[in-house]
Every structure is written in C-alpha cells, then in structure tokens.
Amino acid sequence: MIRSIFTFLLMALLSTSVLAQESFLKNKVIAHRGAWKAQNHPQNSIASLREAIQLGCEGTEFDVWMTADGVLVVNHDADFEGLEIEQVPYKTLLSKTHPNGEQIPTLEEYLKEGMKQEKTKLILEFKPSGISVARSEKIGVEVVKMVQKLQAEKWVDYITFSYEGGLKAIQTDPNANVAYLTGDKSPEELKEAGFFGFDYNIRLLKSKPEWIAEAKNLGLTTNAWTVNDPEDMKWLLDQDVDFITTDEPELLLELINLK
Ligand code: MG
C-alpha cells in the first residue's frame, strides 16, 4: 500500500515536471526589446514585455545595464532619458520616466513580471560596459546571480556582445544558456568556449550561411537579429534557424502560422 502511494506520488511529480518543461512556446519568434512597435509601447518597458507575452512570442528580449551603485536595470541605450546609466546611482534614474509613465525597470522587477507566466522565455541581453572590460565581466556575473536568486533559470536565456562577460556568465552558472552576438567567432570557437549558440546579424549570416549548418552540427542554437524584412524572415525559416529576433513579432507570427 505504502509502495503504491509512493509510486503514485512519484508519477504525479514526474508528469508535473514534464508539463512544466513543455509549457514554453516553440515558434521561433523573439520580440526585440519586447513588443513595442505596433502598440507604441516604450522599448524595454514592462508594457512591451506584457505585449510580447500576450502575443504568444517564444521569447522576449531586453537589455541590461548596471548603475554606478551596482543596480541592474533594463534599458536599451547607455542613457535613460539623458541620464548615463553607468555614471549615476539608481535613485537618480527615478527622476525620469518612460513616456508611458513607467519608471526604468530593475532587472529584478522585470524578471518577476516575466515569471508570472510560463509560455514566453526571457532573453536577457547584458550590455558591455562602456567603462571597462572588468565591469563587463562583473555584469556577466551579476545578471546570473540575480537569476539564481529569483530561481528564474528556466525562464532565462542570455545573449551578449561581450565575449569576456559571456565567459564569466558561463563560469558563474555552467548550465546557463549564453549566446554570442558580435559575429567574430566561428561556431567551433563558440562551442569550445561553452556558449549555447550564436545570435548573429542577419547580413552576416547571409554572407556566411554555412555557419548555420555548422552550428547545428555542433549542437549550438542559431538566432539572427534584427530581422524586420519578410524576405529575410522567409530565408531564415527555410534555413530552419532556432530563433528569429524582430521588431515585427506580429508579422513573423503571421508568416509562421501560414507555413
Ligand atoms: Mg538587445
């Protein structure tokens, strides 16, 4: 009797974990800086995050900087409404808002919002520091630590232009999925260094289409940015890349649903 109860509990636990793994969407569509364009939301705002989730994107991308006093915040540019993020303490950034009235989200706030659902993954780009490589490395470590603190690992994949920062992120969590953005490393080099895949400029990939097959053979993921032209989208779908990063997630979802 006890044994059958135990077996039942074990089966229930296993099926729950399988369901949890399968709940994330698989449609290749990554909303670039959230889904902002069609609805005129500020890029990287909580509103753009919610919009990407509501659309049913596989992932929603956002950019992370570190303030002078070490707070991780979500914004694309090096400045937020004219304030240089790396040069000012977090509190100073609160004197400005996005046009929709939102304050600059901290990474913690942004992740907590994204973790309210289990369909759309959170694609965390950490920006190279404009101050030093050492600071880029520190950001690579700190973003991973924040994800670990919130137990957000299953939601988050990372991307970065900072090769050194990427290596630090991988060192901090060897299971972290970190893809590289700059385009100056071959698939073999990325595999060797422990990266999860590449996320390269569409123009670069069109000039080196063999890198897509090479990456697949090595078990690396393939992603392209920033793909807004339907012809480029179709070309990438024909190449069967894993992800396509776009400012036009509605258009790409439509193309994929037609396939
Ligand atoms: Mg980005």
PDB file of C-alpha atoms and ligand atoms in Angstrom:
ATOM      1  CA  MET A   1       0.000   0.000   0.000  1.00  0.00           C
ATOM      2  CA  ILE A   2       2.719   2.423   1.050  1.00  0.00           C
ATOM      3  CA  ARG A   3       4.676   1.392  -2.013  1.00  0.00           C
ATOM      4  CA  SER A   4       1.769   2.101  -4.368  1.00  0.00           C
ATOM      5  CA  ILE A   5       1.181   5.507  -2.752  1.00  0.00           C
ATOM      6  CA  PHE A   6       4.854   6.245  -3.228  1.00  0.00           C
ATOM      7  CA  THR A   7       4.694   5.158  -6.896  1.00  0.00           C
ATOM      8  CA  PHE A   8       1.608   7.312  -7.416  1.00  0.00           C
ATOM      9  CA  LEU A   9       3.304  10.342  -5.896  1.00  0.00           C
ATOM     10  CA  LEU A  10       6.416   9.755  -7.977  1.00  0.00           C
ATOM     11  CA  MET A  11       4.388   9.517 -11.198  1.00  0.00           C
ATOM     12  CA  ALA A  12       2.457  12.673 -10.298  1.00  0.00           C
ATOM     13  CA  LEU A  13       5.719  14.509  -9.660  1.00  0.00           C
ATOM     14  CA  LEU A  14       7.247  13.327 -12.928  1.00  0.00           C
ATOM     15  CA  SER A  15       4.218  14.291 -15.014  1.00  0.00           C
ATOM     16  CA  THR A  16       4.146  17.738 -13.371  1.00  0.00           C
ATOM     17  CA  SER A  17       7.777  18.363 -14.253  1.00  0.00           C
ATOM     18  CA  VAL A  18       7.267  17.161 -17.847  1.00  0.00           C
ATOM     19  CA  LEU A  19       4.295  19.522 -18.199  1.00  0.00           C
ATOM     20  CA  ALA A  20       6.354  22.399 -16.809  1.00  0.00           C
ATOM     21  CA  GLN A  21       9.084  21.774 -19.359  1.00  0.00           C
ATOM     22  CA  GLU A  22       6.618  21.656 -22.208  1.00  0.00           C
ATOM     23  CA  SER A  23       4.728  24.817 -21.331  1.00  0.00           C
ATOM     24  CA  PHE A  24       7.095  27.231 -23.106  1.00  0.00           C
ATOM     25  CA  LEU A  25       6.049  28.093 -26.660  1.00  0.00           C
ATOM     26  CA  LYS A  26       8.079  26.943 -29.665  1.00  0.00           C
ATOM     27  CA  ASN A  27       7.517  29.275 -32.598  1.00  0.00           C
ATOM     28  CA  LYS A  28      10.969  30.880 -33.076  1.00  0.00           C
ATOM     29  CA  VAL A  29       9.641  34.410 -32.566  1.00  0.00           C
ATOM     30  CA  ILE A  30      11.749  36.612 -30.303  1.00  0.00           C
ATOM     31  CA  ALA A  31      10.349  40.106 -29.735  1.00  0.00           C
ATOM     32  CA  HIS A  32      13.272  42.553 -29.850  1.00  0.00           C
ATOM     33  CA  ARG A  33      13.200  44.880 -26.794  1.00  0.00           C
ATOM     34  CA  GLY A  34       9.729  43.493 -26.066  1.00  0.00           C
ATOM     35  CA  ALA A  35       6.776  44.005 -28.431  1.00  0.00           C
ATOM     36  CA  TRP A  36       6.708  47.794 -28.639  1.00  0.00           C
ATOM     37  CA  LYS A  37       6.357  48.933 -32.219  1.00  0.00           C
ATOM     38  CA  ALA A  38       2.775  48.143 -33.228  1.00  0.00           C
ATOM     39  CA  GLN A  39       1.232  49.413 -29.965  1.00  0.00           C
ATOM     40  CA  ASN A  40       3.724  52.257 -29.434  1.00  0.00           C
ATOM     41  CA  HIS A  41       4.955  50.974 -26.054  1.00  0.00           C
ATOM     42  CA  PRO A  42       8.362  52.195 -24.862  1.00  0.00           C
ATOM     43  CA  GLN A  43      11.109  49.681 -25.731  1.00  0.00           C
ATOM     44  CA  ASN A  44      12.157  47.515 -22.788  1.00  0.00           C
ATOM     45  CA  SER A  45       9.208  48.670 -20.692  1.00  0.00           C
ATOM     46  CA  ILE A  46       7.027  46.345 -18.627  1.00  0.00           C
ATOM     47  CA  ALA A  47       4.241  47.208 -21.105  1.00  0.00           C
ATOM     48  CA  SER A  48       6.354  45.869 -24.015  1.00  0.00           C
ATOM     49  CA  LEU A  49       7.138  42.715 -22.011  1.00  0.00           C
ATOM     50  CA  ARG A  50       3.429  42.108 -21.344  1.00  0.00           C
ATOM     51  CA  GLU A  51       2.605  42.730 -25.012  1.00  0.00           C
ATOM     52  CA  ALA A  52       5.156  40.117 -26.192  1.00  0.00           C
ATOM     53  CA  ILE A  53       3.691  37.612 -23.729  1.00  0.00           C
ATOM     54  CA  GLN A  54       0.153  38.393 -24.826  1.00  0.00           C
ATOM     55  CA  LEU A  55       1.094  37.921 -28.490  1.00  0.00           C
ATOM     56  CA  GLY A  56       2.479  34.472 -27.655  1.00  0.00           C
ATOM     57  CA  CYS A  57       6.110  35.004 -28.666  1.00  0.00           C
ATOM     58  CA  GLU A  58       8.548  32.204 -27.862  1.00  0.00           C
ATOM     59  CA  GLY A  59      10.827  34.774 -26.264  1.00  0.00           C
ATOM     60  CA  THR A  60      11.042  38.438 -25.446  1.00  0.00           C
ATOM     61  CA  GLU A  61      14.409  40.167 -25.492  1.00  0.00           C
ATOM     62  CA  PHE A  62      15.553  43.031 -23.248  1.00  0.00           C
ATOM     63  CA  ASP A  63      18.794  44.839 -22.410  1.00  0.00           C
ATOM     64  CA  VAL A  64      20.520  45.163 -19.051  1.00  0.00           C
ATOM     65  CA  TRP A  65      22.943  47.787 -17.716  1.00  0.00           C
ATOM     66  CA  MET A  66      24.433  48.318 -14.261  1.00  0.00           C
ATOM     67  CA  THR A  67      24.158  51.665 -12.485  1.00  0.00           C
ATOM     68  CA  ALA A  68      27.123  53.337 -10.749  1.00  0.00           C
ATOM     69  CA  ASP A  69      25.940  51.832  -7.452  1.00  0.00           C
ATOM     70  CA  GLY A  70      25.548  48.311  -8.851  1.00  0.00           C
ATOM     71  CA  VAL A  71      21.801  48.086  -9.550  1.00  0.00           C
ATOM     72  CA  LEU A  72      20.888  46.109 -12.689  1.00  0.00           C
ATOM     73  CA  VAL A  73      18.307  47.949 -14.796  1.00  0.00           C
ATOM     74  CA  VAL A  74      16.530  47.288 -18.093  1.00  0.00           C
ATOM     75  CA  ASN A  75      17.076  49.777 -20.928  1.00  0.00           C
ATOM     76  CA  HIS A  76      18.462  49.688 -24.454  1.00  0.00           C
ATOM     77  CA  ASP A  77      20.650  52.762 -24.688  1.00  0.00           C
ATOM     78  CA  ALA A  78      23.556  53.671 -22.416  1.00  0.00           C
ATOM     79  CA  ASP A  79      21.404  56.563 -21.182  1.00  0.00           C
ATOM     80  CA  PHE A  80      17.867  56.647 -19.793  1.00  0.00           C
ATOM     81  CA  GLU A  81      16.136  59.862 -20.807  1.00  0.00           C
ATOM     82  CA  GLY A  82      19.523  61.624 -20.922  1.00  0.00           C
ATOM     83  CA  LEU A  83      20.999  60.128 -17.720  1.00  0.00           C
ATOM     84  CA  GLU A  84      24.109  57.959 -18.284  1.00  0.00           C
ATOM     85  CA  ILE A  85      23.163  54.737 -16.503  1.00  0.00           C
ATOM     86  CA  GLU A  86      26.698  53.622 -15.661  1.00  0.00           C
ATOM     87  CA  GLN A  87      27.574  57.056 -14.237  1.00  0.00           C
ATOM     88  CA  VAL A  88      24.666  57.665 -11.868  1.00  0.00           C
ATOM     89  CA  PRO A  89      23.204  55.885  -8.842  1.00  0.00           C
ATOM     90  CA  TYR A  90      19.897  54.062  -9.344  1.00  0.00           C
ATOM     91  CA  LYS A  91      17.942  56.654  -7.350  1.00  0.00           C
ATOM     92  CA  THR A  92      18.870  59.360  -9.852  1.00  0.00           C
ATOM     93  CA  LEU A  93      17.250  57.345 -12.665  1.00  0.00           C
ATOM     94  CA  LEU A  94      13.944  57.511 -10.794  1.00  0.00           C
ATOM     95  CA  SER A  95      13.767  61.252 -11.519  1.00  0.00           C
ATOM     96  CA  LYS A  96      12.842  60.339 -15.126  1.00  0.00           C
ATOM     97  CA  THR A  97      10.143  58.128 -16.621  1.00  0.00           C
ATOM     98  CA  HIS A  98       9.288  56.464 -19.906  1.00  0.00           C
ATOM     99  CA  PRO A  99       6.719  58.376 -21.991  1.00  0.00           C
ATOM    100  CA  ASN A 100       4.009  55.982 -20.682  1.00  0.00           C
ATOM    101  CA  GLY A 101       4.811  56.955 -17.091  1.00  0.00           C
ATOM    102  CA  GLU A 102       6.739  53.783 -16.157  1.00  0.00           C
ATOM    103  CA  GLN A 103       9.990  54.104 -14.262  1.00  0.00           C
ATOM    104  CA  ILE A 104      13.043  52.300 -15.586  1.00  0.00           C
ATOM    105  CA  PRO A 105      12.526  48.659 -14.544  1.00  0.00           C
ATOM    106  CA  THR A 106      15.148  46.972 -12.409  1.00  0.00           C
ATOM    107  CA  LEU A 107      16.197  43.556 -13.677  1.00  0.00           C
ATOM    108  CA  GLU A 108      14.585  42.087 -10.561  1.00  0.00           C
ATOM    109  CA  GLU A 109      11.228  43.742 -11.277  1.00  0.00           C
ATOM    110  CA  TYR A 110      11.395  42.747 -14.937  1.00  0.00           C
ATOM    111  CA  LEU A 111      12.150  39.087 -14.199  1.00  0.00           C
ATOM    112  CA  LYS A 112       9.433  38.890 -11.537  1.00  0.00           C
ATOM    113  CA  GLU A 113       6.891  40.197 -14.051  1.00  0.00           C
ATOM    114  CA  GLY A 114       8.043  37.689 -16.692  1.00  0.00           C
ATOM    115  CA  MET A 115       7.906  34.815 -14.200  1.00  0.00           C
ATOM    116  CA  LYS A 116       4.156  35.287 -13.743  1.00  0.00           C
ATOM    117  CA  GLN A 117       3.744  33.083 -16.843  1.00  0.00           C
ATOM    118  CA  GLU A 118       5.424  30.023 -18.347  1.00  0.00           C
ATOM    119  CA  LYS A 119       4.924  30.427 -22.090  1.00  0.00           C
ATOM    120  CA  THR A 120       7.348  33.136 -23.201  1.00  0.00           C
ATOM    121  CA  LYS A 121      11.039  32.930 -22.357  1.00  0.00           C
ATOM    122  CA  LEU A 122      13.022  35.944 -21.204  1.00  0.00           C
ATOM    123  CA  ILE A 123      16.037  36.680 -23.388  1.00  0.00           C
ATOM    124  CA  LEU A 124      18.386  38.691 -21.231  1.00  0.00           C
ATOM    125  CA  GLU A 125      20.986  40.747 -23.122  1.00  0.00           C
ATOM    126  CA  PHE A 126      23.643  42.151 -20.840  1.00  0.00           C
ATOM    127  CA  LYS A 127      25.402  45.122 -22.340  1.00  0.00           C
ATOM    128  CA  PRO A 128      29.168  45.508 -22.435  1.00  0.00           C
ATOM    129  CA  SER A 129      30.250  48.269 -20.058  1.00  0.00           C
ATOM    130  CA  GLY A 130      31.462  51.498 -21.631  1.00  0.00           C
ATOM    131  CA  ILE A 131      33.864  51.834 -18.689  1.00  0.00           C
ATOM    132  CA  SER A 132      35.972  48.663 -18.679  1.00  0.00           C
ATOM    133  CA  VAL A 133      36.146  45.003 -19.629  1.00  0.00           C
ATOM    134  CA  ALA A 134      36.331  44.201 -15.900  1.00  0.00           C
ATOM    135  CA  ARG A 135      32.956  45.882 -15.443  1.00  0.00           C
ATOM    136  CA  SER A 136      31.520  43.910 -18.395  1.00  0.00           C
ATOM    137  CA  GLU A 137      32.708  40.748 -16.666  1.00  0.00           C
ATOM    138  CA  LYS A 138      31.133  41.844 -13.396  1.00  0.00           C
ATOM    139  CA  ILE A 139      27.814  42.455 -15.172  1.00  0.00           C
ATOM    140  CA  GLY A 140      28.054  38.927 -16.652  1.00  0.00           C
ATOM    141  CA  VAL A 141      28.403  37.529 -13.128  1.00  0.00           C
ATOM    142  CA  GLU A 142      25.761  39.750 -11.511  1.00  0.00           C
ATOM    143  CA  VAL A 143      22.980  39.045 -14.021  1.00  0.00           C
ATOM    144  CA  VAL A 144      23.418  35.313 -13.468  1.00  0.00           C
ATOM    145  CA  LYS A 145      23.422  35.793  -9.689  1.00  0.00           C
ATOM    146  CA  MET A 146      20.155  37.737  -9.905  1.00  0.00           C
ATOM    147  CA  VAL A 147      18.552  34.984 -11.998  1.00  0.00           C
ATOM    148  CA  GLN A 148      19.764  32.420  -9.445  1.00  0.00           C
ATOM    149  CA  LYS A 149      18.454  34.495  -6.529  1.00  0.00           C
ATOM    150  CA  LEU A 150      14.986  34.598  -8.110  1.00  0.00           C
ATOM    151  CA  GLN A 151      15.198  30.954  -9.268  1.00  0.00           C
ATOM    152  CA  ALA A 152      14.420  32.216 -12.767  1.00  0.00           C
ATOM    153  CA  GLU A 153      16.786  29.829 -14.577  1.00  0.00           C
ATOM    154  CA  LYS A 154      14.100  28.041 -16.598  1.00  0.00           C
ATOM    155  CA  TRP A 155      12.768  31.343 -17.996  1.00  0.00           C
ATOM    156  CA  VAL A 156      16.072  32.956 -18.925  1.00  0.00           C
ATOM    157  CA  ASP A 157      18.497  32.613 -21.841  1.00  0.00           C
ATOM    158  CA  TYR A 158      21.323  35.134 -22.140  1.00  0.00           C
ATOM    159  CA  ILE A 159      22.826  36.997 -25.086  1.00  0.00           C
ATOM    160  CA  THR A 160      25.750  39.410 -25.125  1.00  0.00           C
ATOM    161  CA  PHE A 161      28.194  41.303 -27.330  1.00  0.00           C
ATOM    162  CA  SER A 162      30.785  40.985 -24.548  1.00  0.00           C
ATOM    163  CA  TYR A 163      32.776  37.796 -25.149  1.00  0.00           C
ATOM    164  CA  GLU A 164      34.535  38.207 -21.779  1.00  0.00           C
ATOM    165  CA  GLY A 165      31.255  38.882 -19.987  1.00  0.00           C
ATOM    166  CA  GLY A 166      29.731  35.836 -21.672  1.00  0.00           C
ATOM    167  CA  LEU A 167      32.563  33.629 -20.419  1.00  0.00           C
ATOM    168  CA  LYS A 168      32.035  34.944 -16.880  1.00  0.00           C
ATOM    169  CA  ALA A 169      28.314  34.229 -17.059  1.00  0.00           C
ATOM    170  CA  ILE A 170      29.044  30.647 -18.172  1.00  0.00           C
ATOM    171  CA  GLN A 171      31.595  30.271 -15.365  1.00  0.00           C
ATOM    172  CA  THR A 172      29.067  31.531 -12.811  1.00  0.00           C
ATOM    173  CA  ASP A 173      26.457  29.008 -13.969  1.00  0.00           C
ATOM    174  CA  PRO A 174      27.784  26.314 -16.321  1.00  0.00           C
ATOM    175  CA  ASN A 175      24.166  25.430 -17.182  1.00  0.00           C
ATOM    176  CA  ALA A 176      23.334  28.994 -18.270  1.00  0.00           C
ATOM    177  CA  ASN A 177      22.348  29.283 -21.938  1.00  0.00           C
ATOM    178  CA  VAL A 178      24.534  32.107 -23.261  1.00  0.00           C
ATOM    179  CA  ALA A 179      24.552  33.047 -26.961  1.00  0.00           C
ATOM    180  CA  TYR A 180      27.066  35.423 -28.505  1.00  0.00           C
ATOM    181  CA  LEU A 181      26.077  38.440 -30.602  1.00  0.00           C
ATOM    182  CA  THR A 182      29.167  40.030 -32.121  1.00  0.00           C
ATOM    183  CA  GLY A 183      29.744  37.689 -35.065  1.00  0.00           C
ATOM    184  CA  ASP A 184      33.542  37.478 -34.832  1.00  0.00           C
ATOM    185  CA  LYS A 185      33.640  33.877 -33.564  1.00  0.00           C
ATOM    186  CA  SER A 186      33.037  30.742 -35.604  1.00  0.00           C
ATOM    187  CA  PRO A 187      30.626  28.068 -34.372  1.00  0.00           C
ATOM    188  CA  GLU A 188      33.642  25.884 -33.417  1.00  0.00           C
ATOM    189  CA  GLU A 189      35.116  28.649 -31.277  1.00  0.00           C
ATOM    190  CA  LEU A 190      31.790  29.232 -29.529  1.00  0.00           C
ATOM    191  CA  LYS A 191      31.316  25.535 -28.846  1.00  0.00           C
ATOM    192  CA  GLU A 192      34.834  25.268 -27.486  1.00  0.00           C
ATOM    193  CA  ALA A 193      34.230  28.224 -25.123  1.00  0.00           C
ATOM    194  CA  GLY A 194      30.985  26.741 -23.759  1.00  0.00           C
ATOM    195  CA  PHE A 195      28.462  29.031 -25.448  1.00  0.00           C
ATOM    196  CA  PHE A 196      24.900  27.827 -26.058  1.00  0.00           C
ATOM    197  CA  GLY A 197      24.738  29.251 -29.564  1.00  0.00           C
ATOM    198  CA  PHE A 198      25.027  32.335 -31.721  1.00  0.00           C
ATOM    199  CA  ASP A 199      22.708  35.259 -32.279  1.00  0.00           C
ATOM    200  CA  TYR A 200      24.252  36.987 -35.292  1.00  0.00           C
ATOM    201  CA  ASN A 201      23.352  39.860 -37.572  1.00  0.00           C
ATOM    202  CA  ILE A 202      21.169  38.736 -40.493  1.00  0.00           C
ATOM    203  CA  ARG A 203      23.564  40.343 -43.028  1.00  0.00           C
ATOM    204  CA  LEU A 204      26.498  38.410 -41.582  1.00  0.00           C
ATOM    205  CA  LEU A 205      24.552  35.139 -41.711  1.00  0.00           C
ATOM    206  CA  LYS A 206      23.591  35.758 -45.325  1.00  0.00           C
ATOM    207  CA  SER A 207      27.287  36.135 -46.153  1.00  0.00           C
ATOM    208  CA  LYS A 208      28.224  33.023 -44.109  1.00  0.00           C
ATOM    209  CA  PRO A 209      25.180  30.754 -44.426  1.00  0.00           C
ATOM    210  CA  GLU A 210      27.403  27.690 -43.789  1.00  0.00           C
ATOM    211  CA  TRP A 211      27.703  28.804 -40.149  1.00  0.00           C
ATOM    212  CA  ILE A 212      24.061  27.836 -39.606  1.00  0.00           C
ATOM    213  CA  ALA A 213      24.667  24.189 -40.582  1.00  0.00           C
ATOM    214  CA  GLU A 214      27.981  24.128 -38.704  1.00  0.00           C
ATOM    215  CA  ALA A 215      26.299  25.408 -35.540  1.00  0.00           C
ATOM    216  CA  LYS A 216      23.511  22.825 -35.832  1.00  0.00           C
ATOM    217  CA  ASN A 217      26.059  20.017 -36.246  1.00  0.00           C
ATOM    218  CA  LEU A 218      27.792  21.182 -33.087  1.00  0.00           C
ATOM    219  CA  GLY A 219      24.519  21.321 -31.151  1.00  0.00           C
ATOM    220  CA  LEU A 220      24.560  25.115 -30.919  1.00  0.00           C
ATOM    221  CA  THR A 221      21.412  27.208 -31.223  1.00  0.00           C
ATOM    222  CA  THR A 222      21.029  29.669 -34.095  1.00  0.00           C
ATOM    223  CA  ASN A 223      19.381  33.082 -33.888  1.00  0.00           C
ATOM    224  CA  ALA A 224      19.502  36.224 -36.052  1.00  0.00           C
ATOM    225  CA  TRP A 225      18.975  39.937 -35.348  1.00  0.00           C
ATOM    226  CA  THR A 226      17.230  42.218 -36.157  1.00  0.00           C
ATOM    227  CA  VAL A 227      15.010  40.744 -38.823  1.00  0.00           C
ATOM    228  CA  ASN A 228      12.179  43.014 -39.957  1.00  0.00           C
ATOM    229  CA  ASP A 229      12.062  42.213 -43.687  1.00  0.00           C
ATOM    230  CA  PRO A 230       9.615  39.400 -44.601  1.00  0.00           C
ATOM    231  CA  GLU A 231      12.039  38.076 -47.257  1.00  0.00           C
ATOM    232  CA  ASP A 232      14.775  37.709 -44.628  1.00  0.00           C
ATOM    233  CA  MET A 233      12.278  36.030 -42.296  1.00  0.00           C
ATOM    234  CA  LYS A 234      11.379  33.513 -45.007  1.00  0.00           C
ATOM    235  CA  TRP A 235      15.057  32.854 -45.771  1.00  0.00           C
ATOM    236  CA  LEU A 236      15.762  32.140 -42.095  1.00  0.00           C
ATOM    237  CA  LEU A 237      12.692  29.897 -41.819  1.00  0.00           C
ATOM    238  CA  ASP A 238      13.966  27.946 -44.846  1.00  0.00           C
ATOM    239  CA  GLN A 239      17.316  27.568 -43.047  1.00  0.00           C
ATOM    240  CA  ASP A 240      15.339  26.332 -40.025  1.00  0.00           C
ATOM    241  CA  VAL A 241      17.142  28.537 -37.516  1.00  0.00           C
ATOM    242  CA  ASP A 242      16.028  28.144 -33.906  1.00  0.00           C
ATOM    243  CA  PHE A 243      15.016  31.757 -33.291  1.00  0.00           C
ATOM    244  CA  ILE A 244      14.417  34.992 -35.214  1.00  0.00           C
ATOM    245  CA  THR A 245      14.698  38.294 -33.382  1.00  0.00           C
ATOM    246  CA  THR A 246      12.411  41.001 -34.732  1.00  0.00           C
ATOM    247  CA  ASP A 247      10.782  44.363 -34.097  1.00  0.00           C
ATOM    248  CA  GLU A 248       7.775  42.945 -36.006  1.00  0.00           C
ATOM    249  CA  PRO A 249       6.693  39.913 -33.953  1.00  0.00           C
ATOM    250  CA  GLU A 250       3.090  40.176 -35.220  1.00  0.00           C
ATOM    251  CA  LEU A 251       4.278  39.876 -38.837  1.00  0.00           C
ATOM    252  CA  LEU A 252       6.620  36.962 -38.100  1.00  0.00           C
ATOM    253  CA  LEU A 253       3.931  35.098 -36.128  1.00  0.00           C
ATOM    254  CA  GLU A 254       1.624  35.521 -39.107  1.00  0.00           C
ATOM    255  CA  LEU A 255       4.252  34.137 -41.519  1.00  0.00           C
ATOM    256  CA  ILE A 256       4.938  31.169 -39.268  1.00  0.00           C
ATOM    257  CA  ASN A 257       1.251  30.386 -38.862  1.00  0.00           C
ATOM    258  CA  LEU A 258       0.900  30.380 -42.679  1.00  0.00           C
ATOM    259  CA  LYS A 259       3.669  27.781 -43.042  1.00  0.00           C
TER     260      LYS A 259
HETATM  261 MG    MG B   1      19.293  43.936 -27.267  1.00  0.00          MG
END
